[in-house]
């Protein structure tokens, strides 16, 4: 019979938020200070941050006095301790005598360590040496690290069996993701493991292994105190695990959503949707998905666990071909930015950029023209210049045309501008033409290239001198919120509409498709107000 928890957590149904935990996966903060004092300060920060335990990386200590330092750390550490003394031959910093290294780990165990991490290569020898002497509370993690790749499922299964055969209490392996699809094999191992397993995939393409281990039954994950200060590539901060991904509320029925793109780390979508999921008590998590090959991604993550996706550069056009069905507007635009997996497993694609952007621009124009009793769209009859001919460019060109504007499209690759112009019935320009293109005043400009997007914030797609011919300038780029283009447009007297308005607007329909719940528009605005 389903437990109360199970009933509450039936996928997509309400669940209580707050401090309740919906998974047993522990969060471990790696402690890498070069002195015991610094380490103890960081263990205090880890405790305050909500960590379940800390990993003391003894190989980071300078001037390490084992007996004295281990006693001090164990005595004063406010959290359960995992001691690791990683040798250089396994990716750590220790270069000394092996027997001395293992003696230190045995001493840590005798002095009260909760966990010891020892490498597979020496695990049998180590476990034989402590047989009958290991304190009840201490558990031995036997670990293996692959900094080159992620082996096949069969090889990973054999690795787990090999580690288990050494007498490990907990099996740990960390591999390297060359592609996000590598992580799927690791999830399979985790879900089917009969023993406690820590299975993590290093690198940006392995990020979901560190978050979704809570869904698939991993024993622990690592969360750092500061972004980028990591003990292995790709570790998120404990703050992000707890506050961005709602880690404690993830469970086996949690539906997975995410932003597919390359790059994708800049996307604010995880902030927006995870905050809204938490507020609504919706059992879902939204993650960054750094995807190289969209077809391969969907062939690999084909289960209903992976329920819905936003899609950004450079995959919007490819996404049209991946979907089993595409709605008419997205088909006309030739770009999909929202993909839903239906109950029959089929993928449905649509385009929400179109409505998000056009309605934001119309609102901006009405504001400028003080409504002035306009009947229909304020875009009607205006000359609407689109820079870019990618997914967003197609949405804007299509949308402006739909609203009765005259459209001109400028693009770095002129052929793409011409192709899109022919489809929607517009003029095509090269980027260079833009700086001499001002057939009339009161034009509308929409940048849909990634020019000016972080980190290249000093770039702009058009000369400031020409902006005086535009009454309104829109920039799809929303990181930063005010791009150089928007700043110079305002200085030139134009009204401006930021990509953040589009971002919030395009998210409404996506959220409703993801959850079946009305979009929390005020919450979306409040959430993004801080970014
Ligand atoms: P996309 O399909 O890859 O299209 C990228 C467009 O930018 C293409 O026209 C490309 O020109 C042009 N481009 C890229 N780099 C350029 C450069 N260095 N110089 C000149 N042109 C360049 O991407 P997308 O999905 O349309 O997204 C484009 C931008 O809009 C991204 O920054 C994205 O974050 C933003 N966006 C924001 C929202 C929002 O909600 N605010 C929604 C959608 C998109 P070529 O054809 O010559 O390659
Ligand atoms: C940006 C876009 O291109 C939208 O079309 C996606 C994504 C969201 C982002 O999260 O940055 O829907």
XYZ file of C-alpha atoms and ligand atoms in Angstrom:
591
model
C 0.000 0.000 0.000
C 1.292 3.493 -0.787
C 2.539 5.386 2.236
C 1.173 8.841 2.944
C 4.398 10.183 1.523
C 3.993 8.083 -1.559
C 0.460 9.280 -2.053
C 1.545 12.894 -1.573
C 4.403 12.489 -3.972
C 2.546 10.790 -6.763
C 4.129 12.549 -9.710
C 2.720 15.935 -10.479
C 0.586 16.024 -7.356
C 0.838 18.432 -4.437
C 3.507 17.885 -1.860
C 4.331 19.745 1.295
C 7.329 22.064 0.990
C 9.479 23.367 3.799
C 12.092 21.322 5.648
C 10.633 17.846 5.022
C 13.013 15.533 3.177
C 11.770 13.356 0.362
C 15.049 11.478 -0.220
C 17.837 10.009 1.962
C 20.652 11.283 -0.281
C 23.213 13.138 1.825
C 24.936 16.405 0.913
C 28.656 16.375 1.638
C 30.741 19.554 1.570
C 34.377 19.018 0.499
C 36.783 20.732 2.923
C 40.079 21.598 1.236
C 41.771 24.111 3.523
C 45.566 23.978 3.837
C 45.452 24.245 7.636
C 43.389 22.599 10.372
C 42.180 26.029 11.511
C 40.899 26.905 8.037
C 39.306 23.484 7.738
C 37.417 23.882 11.019
C 36.142 27.316 9.972
C 34.845 25.747 6.757
C 33.219 22.826 8.589
C 31.314 25.462 10.588
C 30.190 27.093 7.341
C 29.176 23.682 5.988
C 27.052 23.038 9.085
C 25.447 26.460 8.784
C 24.756 25.796 5.100
C 22.759 22.651 5.889
C 25.295 19.984 4.942
C 24.859 16.444 6.264
C 28.582 15.712 6.474
C 31.981 17.006 5.369
C 34.791 15.387 3.423
C 38.127 16.310 5.007
C 40.704 16.255 2.215
C 43.815 15.521 4.237
C 45.921 15.718 1.087
C 45.272 19.479 0.988
C 46.825 20.089 4.417
C 50.256 21.666 4.653
C 52.421 20.701 7.677
C 50.040 17.863 8.588
C 50.647 16.264 12.024
C 48.375 13.186 11.810
C 47.709 12.257 15.420
C 47.280 15.805 16.719
C 45.429 17.164 13.698
C 43.052 14.224 13.326
C 42.141 14.423 17.027
C 41.526 18.173 16.734
C 39.386 17.867 13.601
C 37.292 14.983 14.931
C 36.849 16.697 18.290
C 35.751 20.083 16.907
C 34.024 19.235 13.642
C 30.274 19.985 14.006
C 29.310 17.386 11.373
C 29.998 13.709 10.636
C 33.418 13.328 9.029
C 34.542 11.540 5.873
C 38.348 11.407 5.681
C 40.023 11.250 2.292
C 43.781 11.273 1.745
C 43.874 11.257 -2.056
C 47.165 10.285 -3.715
C 48.374 12.001 -6.860
C 47.954 8.737 -8.815
C 44.184 9.046 -8.204
C 43.843 12.783 -8.801
C 44.778 14.071 -5.337
C 47.737 15.961 -3.885
C 49.461 13.340 -1.679
C 52.854 12.218 -2.986
C 54.319 10.445 0.048
C 54.765 6.898 1.246
C 51.729 4.657 0.688
C 52.014 2.794 3.991
C 52.101 6.103 5.866
C 49.072 7.292 3.949
C 47.043 4.196 4.845
C 48.284 4.370 8.444
C 46.776 7.868 8.655
C 43.418 6.574 7.390
C 43.519 3.726 9.901
C 44.313 6.253 12.650
C 41.395 8.477 11.581
C 39.126 5.439 11.838
C 40.430 4.584 15.331
C 39.997 8.209 16.473
C 36.321 8.312 15.480
C 35.945 9.072 11.772
C 32.448 8.335 10.486
C 33.650 7.430 6.985
C 36.983 6.653 5.362
C 37.519 6.903 1.605
C 40.116 4.550 0.201
C 40.966 3.971 -3.448
C 40.007 0.691 -5.142
C 43.640 0.006 -6.016
C 44.581 -0.448 -2.339
C 41.161 -1.281 -0.863
C 41.566 -5.041 -0.431
C 44.859 -4.573 1.417
C 43.341 -1.791 3.522
C 40.134 -3.653 4.403
C 42.093 -6.821 5.281
C 44.307 -4.715 7.548
C 41.330 -3.353 9.535
C 39.336 -6.585 9.701
C 38.027 -7.001 13.242
C 39.346 -3.571 14.256
C 36.889 -1.250 12.459
C 34.656 0.612 14.932
C 30.959 -0.128 14.369
C 30.136 3.440 13.388
C 32.889 3.807 10.789
C 32.082 2.942 7.175
C 34.608 2.416 4.413
C 33.914 4.016 1.028
C 35.938 2.360 -1.714
C 36.332 4.772 -4.603
C 37.394 4.756 -8.247
C 37.888 7.844 -10.451
C 37.947 8.022 -14.233
C 39.102 11.443 -15.453
C 38.958 10.466 -19.143
C 35.459 9.137 -19.836
C 32.427 7.225 -18.614
C 32.721 3.491 -19.342
C 29.938 1.349 -20.780
C 27.082 0.162 -18.575
C 28.632 -3.306 -18.558
C 32.025 -1.998 -17.461
C 30.398 0.196 -14.815
C 28.498 -2.829 -13.524
C 31.729 -4.813 -13.364
C 33.419 -1.912 -11.568
C 30.691 -1.875 -8.901
C 31.054 -5.622 -8.427
C 34.841 -5.304 -8.159
C 34.563 -2.559 -5.573
C 31.967 -4.536 -3.638
C 34.284 -7.561 -3.597
C 36.880 -5.589 -1.656
C 34.510 -5.465 1.303
C 33.418 -1.873 0.806
C 30.579 -0.610 2.965
C 29.786 2.001 0.297
C 30.678 1.841 -3.387
C 31.869 5.084 -5.012
C 32.808 5.844 -8.580
C 33.260 9.164 -10.355
C 33.579 9.240 -14.136
C 33.858 12.043 -16.687
C 31.052 13.067 -19.033
C 32.079 13.576 -22.635
C 28.396 13.938 -23.470
C 25.341 14.443 -21.242
C 24.048 11.055 -22.394
C 26.922 9.378 -20.508
C 25.076 10.176 -17.273
C 22.123 7.941 -18.196
C 24.297 4.825 -17.754
C 25.274 6.010 -14.284
C 21.628 6.576 -13.322
C 20.875 3.003 -14.396
C 23.652 1.643 -12.160
C 22.459 3.744 -9.228
C 18.814 2.737 -9.545
C 19.594 -0.976 -9.708
C 22.412 -1.095 -7.155
C 21.820 -3.471 -4.250
C 24.462 -1.732 -2.141
C 24.864 1.919 -1.100
C 26.471 3.685 -4.086
C 27.928 7.129 -4.724
C 27.914 7.516 -8.503
C 28.832 10.934 -9.893
C 29.870 12.199 -13.311
C 32.460 14.980 -13.483
C 32.383 17.993 -15.790
C 29.615 20.437 -16.877
C 27.930 17.676 -18.917
C 27.718 15.584 -15.758
C 25.865 18.172 -13.651
C 22.542 16.298 -13.606
C 24.251 13.317 -11.935
C 24.946 15.552 -8.924
C 21.333 16.756 -8.655
C 19.217 13.816 -9.802
C 21.140 11.298 -7.646
C 18.482 12.297 -5.086
C 15.821 10.983 -7.458
C 17.665 7.831 -8.489
C 18.873 6.761 -5.022
C 22.487 7.877 -4.724
C 24.036 7.727 -1.261
C 25.491 11.239 -1.318
C 26.374 14.188 -3.533
C 28.979 16.936 -3.113
C 28.042 20.586 -2.702
C 30.734 23.235 -2.375
C 30.808 26.273 -0.099
C 31.731 28.593 -2.979
C 31.085 28.448 -6.706
C 34.151 27.169 -8.519
C 36.069 26.138 -5.381
C 35.680 22.429 -6.066
C 37.355 19.129 -5.282
C 36.220 17.701 -8.610
C 35.049 19.306 -11.891
C 31.388 20.301 -12.075
C 30.415 20.307 -8.400
C 27.492 22.703 -7.708
C 27.366 24.789 -4.555
C 25.384 23.501 -1.574
C 23.332 26.722 -1.872
C 22.295 25.820 -5.416
C 21.520 22.235 -4.438
C 19.267 23.344 -1.588
C 17.801 26.656 -2.823
C 17.873 26.436 -6.619
C 17.170 22.718 -7.151
C 15.151 22.100 -3.945
C 17.367 19.054 -3.384
C 15.658 17.879 -0.170
C 12.298 17.708 -1.928
C 13.456 15.525 -4.834
C 12.208 11.944 -4.846
C 11.771 8.920 -7.128
C 8.594 10.382 -8.670
C 10.007 13.853 -9.275
C 9.510 14.864 -12.903
C 12.594 16.286 -14.607
C 12.478 19.435 -16.761
C 15.321 21.470 -18.165
C 16.784 23.967 -20.593
C 18.523 22.354 -23.550
C 21.242 24.457 -25.111
C 24.948 24.954 -25.747
C 25.949 27.111 -23.986
C 23.309 26.859 -21.297
C 24.930 27.872 -18.002
C 23.755 31.483 -18.435
C 20.100 30.521 -18.517
C 17.885 31.827 -15.741
C 15.124 29.318 -16.507
C 16.097 26.994 -13.629
C 15.685 29.907 -11.206
C 12.277 30.780 -12.579
C 10.705 27.339 -12.793
C 12.179 25.783 -9.637
C 10.952 28.722 -7.548
C 7.493 28.339 -9.068
C 7.493 24.535 -8.633
C 8.384 24.945 -4.958
C 5.732 27.602 -4.440
C 3.059 25.422 -6.083
C 4.180 22.212 -4.334
C 4.685 20.679 -7.768
C 6.931 17.584 -7.712
C 9.316 18.658 -10.454
C 12.882 19.905 -10.881
C 14.256 22.044 -13.709
C 17.944 21.763 -14.562
C 20.582 23.054 -16.988
C 21.106 20.538 -19.787
C 24.293 21.128 -21.805
C 23.382 19.182 -24.942
C 25.643 18.580 -27.961
C 23.298 16.389 -29.999
C 19.537 16.888 -29.500
C 18.535 13.647 -31.254
C 20.936 11.612 -29.127
C 19.702 13.360 -25.988
C 16.064 12.438 -26.596
C 16.905 8.907 -27.723
C 18.764 8.420 -24.431
C 16.455 10.222 -21.991
C 13.268 8.690 -23.384
C 11.537 7.792 -20.120
C 8.541 9.682 -18.736
C 10.819 10.836 -15.916
C 12.130 13.429 -18.375
C 8.931 15.319 -18.936
C 9.485 18.747 -20.480
C 12.151 20.987 -21.953
C 12.882 24.539 -22.957
C 15.198 24.843 -25.913
C 17.689 27.573 -26.737
C 20.805 28.170 -28.844
C 21.621 26.396 -31.097
C 18.956 23.689 -30.993
C 15.600 25.381 -31.736
C 15.577 24.537 -35.377
C 16.874 21.004 -34.868
C 14.172 20.531 -32.251
C 11.494 20.884 -34.926
C 12.718 17.677 -36.556
C 13.037 15.806 -33.244
C 9.410 16.290 -32.209
C 6.764 13.798 -33.263
C 4.317 16.698 -33.606
C 4.908 20.456 -33.896
C 2.192 23.085 -33.499
C 1.371 25.185 -36.539
C 2.971 28.434 -35.373
C 6.244 26.694 -34.484
C 6.115 24.925 -37.843
C 5.681 28.284 -39.624
C 8.477 29.849 -37.605
C 10.657 26.764 -38.059
C 11.802 26.861 -34.450
C 10.711 25.052 -31.288
C 11.621 26.382 -27.851
C 9.304 24.197 -25.757
C 9.110 20.402 -25.908
C 6.645 18.289 -23.911
C 6.690 14.518 -23.579
C 3.148 13.226 -23.867
C 1.783 10.321 -21.860
C 2.381 8.060 -24.885
C 6.042 9.111 -24.892
C 5.697 11.178 -28.069
C 7.340 14.622 -28.164
C 5.221 17.697 -28.886
C 6.972 20.944 -29.844
C 5.753 24.534 -29.789
C 7.151 28.065 -29.829
C 6.485 30.413 -26.917
C 9.171 32.925 -27.853
C 6.781 34.400 -30.403
C 4.068 35.414 -27.941
C 6.557 36.347 -25.223
C 8.423 38.798 -27.430
C 5.653 40.312 -29.507
C 3.364 41.017 -26.552
C 6.269 42.642 -24.677
C 7.038 44.874 -27.681
C 3.365 45.785 -28.167
C 3.136 46.733 -24.488
C 6.270 48.854 -24.907
C 4.816 50.630 -27.927
C 1.482 51.269 -26.230
C 3.377 52.738 -23.307
C 5.323 55.028 -25.673
C 2.265 56.028 -27.620
C 0.214 56.221 -24.409
C -2.271 53.801 -25.946
C -3.419 56.777 -28.184
C -6.615 54.830 -28.764
C -4.859 52.386 -31.065
C -7.230 49.731 -32.356
C -5.465 46.397 -33.034
C -1.722 46.003 -32.740
C 0.539 49.066 -32.441
C 2.898 47.158 -34.734
C 0.542 47.408 -37.661
C 2.115 49.367 -40.510
C 5.413 49.909 -38.655
C 8.787 48.973 -40.218
C 10.077 46.166 -37.969
C 13.801 45.376 -38.341
C 14.950 42.002 -37.032
C 18.652 41.347 -36.481
C 19.202 37.594 -36.578
C 17.559 34.726 -38.419
C 17.828 31.931 -35.868
C 15.136 30.521 -33.630
C 14.299 33.810 -31.944
C 14.686 35.758 -35.177
C 12.169 33.556 -36.899
C 9.703 33.962 -34.016
C 9.998 37.765 -34.079
C 9.832 38.061 -37.886
C 6.815 35.762 -38.027
C 5.126 37.490 -35.100
C 5.680 41.035 -36.426
C 4.352 40.059 -39.833
C 1.322 38.484 -38.190
C 0.665 41.811 -36.454
C 0.702 43.737 -39.736
C 4.211 45.174 -39.607
C 6.517 45.534 -42.601
C 9.565 43.396 -41.826
C 13.263 43.616 -42.749
C 15.707 40.930 -41.650
C 19.468 41.428 -41.230
C 21.749 38.527 -40.451
C 25.434 37.661 -40.358
C 24.768 34.855 -42.813
C 22.871 36.735 -45.512
C 21.484 33.528 -47.058
C 19.616 32.786 -43.825
C 18.223 36.318 -43.803
C 17.054 35.907 -47.400
C 15.581 32.468 -46.712
C 13.580 33.765 -43.747
C 12.577 36.951 -45.609
C 11.218 34.895 -48.479
C 9.204 32.732 -46.073
C 7.543 35.544 -44.116
C 7.470 38.128 -46.922
C 10.155 40.591 -45.820
C 13.298 42.347 -47.071
C 16.744 40.842 -46.415
C 19.817 42.828 -45.339
C 23.385 42.038 -44.418
C 24.578 43.096 -40.981
C 26.733 45.722 -42.667
C 23.635 47.184 -44.415
C 22.121 47.907 -41.008
C 24.338 50.852 -40.255
C 23.133 52.639 -43.403
C 19.530 51.439 -43.288
C 17.105 54.228 -42.246
C 14.419 54.607 -44.896
C 12.137 56.246 -42.319
C 11.829 57.349 -38.689
C 9.890 55.503 -36.017
C 11.180 52.052 -36.916
C 11.174 49.125 -34.473
C 14.419 47.187 -33.916
C 14.637 43.666 -32.475
C 18.017 42.080 -31.821
C 17.714 38.284 -31.775
C 21.384 37.470 -32.097
C 23.455 36.546 -29.088
C 25.600 39.650 -29.624
C 26.019 41.428 -26.287
C 25.260 38.299 -24.241
C 27.470 37.558 -21.269
C 30.425 37.423 -21.184
C 30.804 39.660 -24.306
C 28.771 42.520 -22.829
C 30.687 45.260 -24.723
C 29.421 44.037 -28.085
C 26.445 45.468 -29.932
C 24.949 44.500 -33.338
C 24.397 48.034 -34.653
C 26.064 51.446 -34.566
C 24.647 53.866 -31.990
C 24.448 56.592 -34.677
C 21.592 54.768 -36.421
C 19.472 54.195 -33.319
C 17.895 57.668 -33.536
C 15.759 56.351 -36.427
C 14.122 53.790 -34.138
C 11.183 54.540 -31.805
C 11.559 51.238 -29.908
C 14.483 48.819 -29.505
C 14.080 45.276 -28.186
C 16.939 42.947 -27.269
C 16.225 39.223 -26.853
C 19.472 38.882 -24.887
C 18.602 39.088 -21.183
C 21.944 38.376 -19.612
C 22.776 41.158 -18.823
C 19.374 42.694 -18.209
C 20.452 45.984 -19.838
C 22.673 45.266 -22.835
C 24.890 47.825 -24.522
C 22.317 48.000 -27.328
C 19.494 48.875 -24.906
C 21.654 51.406 -23.107
C 22.617 53.168 -26.349
C 19.038 52.973 -27.626
C 17.774 54.758 -24.528
C 20.534 57.345 -24.869
C 19.319 57.877 -28.452
C 15.742 58.565 -27.288
C 14.190 55.212 -28.170
C 11.913 53.245 -25.868
C 13.452 49.933 -24.888
C 12.073 46.472 -24.089
C 14.442 44.031 -22.441
C 14.820 40.351 -23.191
C 13.738 39.766 -19.615
C 10.187 40.767 -20.620
C 10.311 38.198 -23.395
C 11.881 35.652 -21.082
C 9.092 36.014 -18.529
C 6.395 36.084 -21.204
C 7.687 33.002 -23.053
C 7.807 31.117 -19.761
C 4.090 31.518 -18.996
C 2.882 28.991 -21.527
C 5.789 26.643 -20.844
C 5.024 26.532 -17.110
C 1.359 25.794 -17.835
C 2.308 23.000 -20.200
C 4.852 21.582 -17.696
C 2.561 21.612 -14.667
C -1.045 21.921 -15.835
C -1.233 24.857 -13.402
C -1.816 28.563 -14.198
C 1.421 30.514 -14.625
C 2.309 32.452 -11.423
C 2.969 35.704 -13.326
C 3.552 37.872 -10.261
C 5.920 35.285 -8.785
C 7.809 35.127 -12.101
C 8.296 38.910 -12.019
C 9.300 38.884 -8.352
C 11.766 36.031 -8.934
C 13.418 37.763 -11.874
C 13.436 41.174 -10.168
C 16.562 40.082 -8.283
C 18.453 39.213 -11.513
P 20.079 30.675 -32.688
O 18.921 29.969 -33.270
O 21.377 29.961 -32.535
O 20.356 32.005 -33.602
C 21.451 32.793 -33.299
C 21.390 34.017 -34.227
O 22.401 34.890 -33.784
C 21.706 33.682 -35.695
O 21.000 34.565 -36.537
C 23.183 33.964 -35.771
O 23.623 34.368 -37.082
C 23.294 35.137 -34.862
N 24.628 35.259 -34.284
C 25.164 34.484 -33.331
N 26.396 34.925 -33.037
C 26.623 36.015 -33.815
C 27.726 36.919 -33.982
N 28.817 36.786 -33.249
N 27.617 37.916 -34.892
C 26.488 38.055 -35.612
N 25.408 37.242 -35.504
C 25.488 36.226 -34.615
O 19.721 31.273 -31.240
P 18.274 31.769 -30.700
O 17.601 30.680 -30.005
O 17.590 32.461 -31.816
O 18.735 32.824 -29.561
C 19.421 33.974 -29.968
C 19.597 34.881 -28.768
O 18.337 35.283 -28.268
C 20.302 34.205 -27.607
O 21.134 35.134 -26.968
C 19.173 33.795 -26.687
O 19.568 33.766 -25.329
C 18.218 34.940 -26.877
N 16.843 34.530 -26.632
C 16.247 35.061 -25.535
C 14.946 34.732 -25.269
C 14.267 35.321 -24.092
O 13.358 34.699 -23.544
N 14.651 36.538 -23.703
C 14.255 33.849 -26.075
C 14.917 33.343 -27.194
C 16.228 33.670 -27.462
P 24.031 33.242 -38.174
O 22.772 32.819 -38.827
O 24.938 33.991 -39.135
O 24.727 32.142 -37.428
C 15.986 31.186 -23.762
C 15.266 31.028 -24.870
O 15.851 31.060 -26.024
C 13.839 30.621 -24.762
O 13.273 30.346 -26.022
C 13.780 29.434 -23.865
C 15.854 30.119 -22.803
C 14.410 29.803 -22.519
C 16.629 30.417 -21.526
O 16.333 29.804 -20.514
O 17.582 31.212 -21.609
O 12.446 29.005 -23.683
